Amino acid sequence: PFANGDIHIGHLINKTLKDVIVRYHTMKGLQSPYVPGWDCHGLPIEHKIQEEIKKEGKNFREMSVVDVRKRCFEYAQKYATIQSEQFQRLGILGDWGHPYLTMAPSYEAQTLEVFARIVEKGLVYRKLRPVPWSIANQTALADAELEYQDVTDNSVYVEFPLTKPVDGQPACLLVWTTTPWTLPANLAIAANAEVDYSLVRYTRAGQDRLGVVASELRERVFAKANVPHTLVRTGTIAELLGDNLEYRHSFIERTGRVVMAEYVTTTDGTGLVHTAPGHGEDDYETGLREGLPVYSPVLFNGRFDDTVPEWLRGKTVWEANPIITKHLADAGLLFAEERITHSYPHDWRSKTPIIFRATEQWFVAMDKPGTDGSPPLRQMAEQVVSKDVEFIPAWGRARMEGMLSSRPDWCISRQRAWGLPIPVFYNAKGEPLLTPDAVRAVAKRFGEKGSDSWFTDSPAELLGADFKYPPGFEAGTLRKEKDIFDVWFESGSSWRSVLQCRPNLKFPADLYLEGSDQHRGWFQLSLLPSLAATGQPPFKQVLTHGFVVKPDGTKVSKSDKEYVKAVDEINRHGADVLRLRCCSVDYQNDIPASPKALQEFGDKYRKIRNTLRYLVSNLYDFNPETDAQPVPLNSLDGWVSAELDTLITETREAYDAYQIHRAFRLLHDFCSVQISAVYGNAMKDRLYCEAPAAPIRRRSQTVMHRIVLALTKLLAPMIVFTADEAWEFITHKPGKDAELSSVHLALLPEPSGMDVSADQREEWKLLMALRDEALQQLDALKKQAGLNKASEAEVIYQVNDDALRQKLQAYGSDLEDLVGAGFHSLAEKPVDGAAVTVQIVDRRNDYPACARSWKRRPDVGQDPEYPDLSLRDAAAVRSLVK
């Protein structure tokens, strides 16, 4: 995470999912280390320090860069420590004593090693080209730092007069734009050579005019201005205009050319696209092809410079929109205007709209082959994404492919103080010194002293005494680059400083796991440096999870304090309740959460905890090495043992497929149904009333011991503290697991390997169906005759098949315990119908109740020594007395 503030509920989801996966694979017997780390550089921390400095009454811009960076370092260090403690409170297993920090000198040095390898391949260049620019923060932005919001803007339809008449009359090109402020930078108008255009005659403001517009859009465009028109003729732009492809700018004394571009469509607008190479990626590419200058009259603060008309100078781009619109109207060149709502990019930190502005920036080329003969970066990325990397969920592949196909060259420079400096030097002519040797020389210095040395040391000190200067560069004349790296380049190089530089780790990683927004961010911007530097992706699998949302589906923001303070929720509910809640939801979708939902979820946690508690409490006198009994298949113990085998197999399969919510459901349902509703309920009589060493009691304890071991291990990745607590009680007894101090050091359970035939499973299925019928009858008797205790009834199994009768007889007292009855018997039934039916009979008036087990049985009173007990209970008491 970013070292900025306490952990929030999004961290809770993300870190829990990672931890469950790490712990599960560790318990599979695999070496599964997790190295925690923090992104430490970046704008949010620098902003926070700016605010603190202002509160102190100081001027941020008057402070030295070193002082600002020192404050930022201390802030990041503080919150990395706080978050580390909070994550450990959440039960996250990791090498907390040796985390990675992107601001650590060793990490910075390795990031520069990645950069040196990319420089080595000739993929890094500096150029004046348009990039997303945050006016609020006065820095370039990466695609991953943009978020899109719907905004309502004024769009204009502008008449650009052609320099020569058409058919002997003045004519104009009709152009539409949603950003009037970019019109001062207009240098061309783009048309599509394949589109059909119309030459149209119309009268506006009392003047006859000719205009050119795409034929498909003609009716729509003229309806905007409510202007009648007459079609003169249609054709391609070349057929309509011939060589008359020059026009006059609408309010600046210069001419532009009509150029061709395939990206011009007839989806909206006029089919003629205003082109400003300094303010758009497509425009820039067109300008390069046509030899147009990359002109951007907008300064870093969003204000126009002195190259624009006087009435615009010093105005912000947002102030300029209405001014330009009015100027066009006054000049008689505003064909129409309208308010439109559209999606527009915003700076994800300041939440303010950005602009596209040409500035000198450093880039990593996406479509240039490496000097070593390696394919272009985009080609490599598209290939590994389509073939070599597994995406979970699978739709992540198509999403990543789409983003890679359309992304521009990566702008890696930023104009801030708190970050890793780009290690470039300039000579007196302004020529850059950027070589692999120079980068590695600086990396060595950063590894020794940290990146603050860029601001305190001279170029000669940074490069070292052994550095060989290329021709044209001398130590005493060099100046240092002021830009820092895009923080995504730093975080995207973690595979190098973490995986490749730690002997206990390996490259590539098995899994990268983050929120779904990281297809554009960390996933993509880790993939690109790794491919450029090593030719390999940094991961084998990419798993994404949704965002935390409110119950109504709306996004959780940092102003929603009750959602953000994850630490408060941990203290209120306990870490395991929150972890289990995270595990219970399908993370592939957005994850609804609220304080109320967390509180209500506590019941599910308590069901699991109470199941473990029930099982452990009944093993207080059980020694698995001396008391274990064989478990026959034709028993409830055999049935639940087979159910446990199924649980182990299916839960492990769910974990392996990263279907953590399915693993939770299997475990919770097993506790609720197989244990609580069926087996645990059925075993109470024998556990409490049989003689302590009775084989049937020991048999049930044998099974319960296996169940609680398996359940605790399978639950351990989810509820880490509860599982360890249960483990303490389980391992008070002898056995191989007792040697382990923690359940998290144990191996996962394996199925018993018991051979269960299809006939046996059908037999169990029949028993459960008979149980269901018996319970319905008990419920009816409760309502009709007030029979509140099943132990006061007899369950009679009516059988018309001798072989089936023998099979049922083998279950013995299981037949009554299955429904909690006081007594069971087998009787003949007519041949017609099912081979076996069940009947519940109220015995309150027929049999006395045992004073110990409360069962009504015909043998109560038959032992003269204990006349108020059944024969079974009398024998049990006698064994205890002896």
CSV table of C-alpha atoms in Angstrom, one decimal, residues 2 290 376-377 484 632 640 684 699 717 723 727 741 748 792:
chain,number,residue,atom,x,y,z
A,2,PHE,CA,0.9,3.7,0.0
A,290,GLU,CA,2.5,16.2,-41.6
A,376,PRO,CA,8.9,-3.8,-29.4
A,377,LEU,CA,7.6,-3.6,-25.8
A,484,ILE,CA,11.7,12.5,-10.9
A,632,PRO,CA,-17.4,-49.0,10.8
A,640,VAL,CA,-19.7,-38.2,9.0
A,684,LYS,CA,-24.8,-36.0,22.7
A,699,ARG,CA,-15.5,-44.3,18.5
A,717,PRO,CA,-5.9,-19.5,6.6
A,723,ALA,CA,-7.6,-21.6,14.8
A,727,TRP,CA,-5.0,-25.8,18.3
A,741,SER,CA,3.4,-24.9,18.4
A,748,LEU,CA,-3.4,-29.5,5.5
A,792,GLU,CA,-40.0,-39.2,25.1
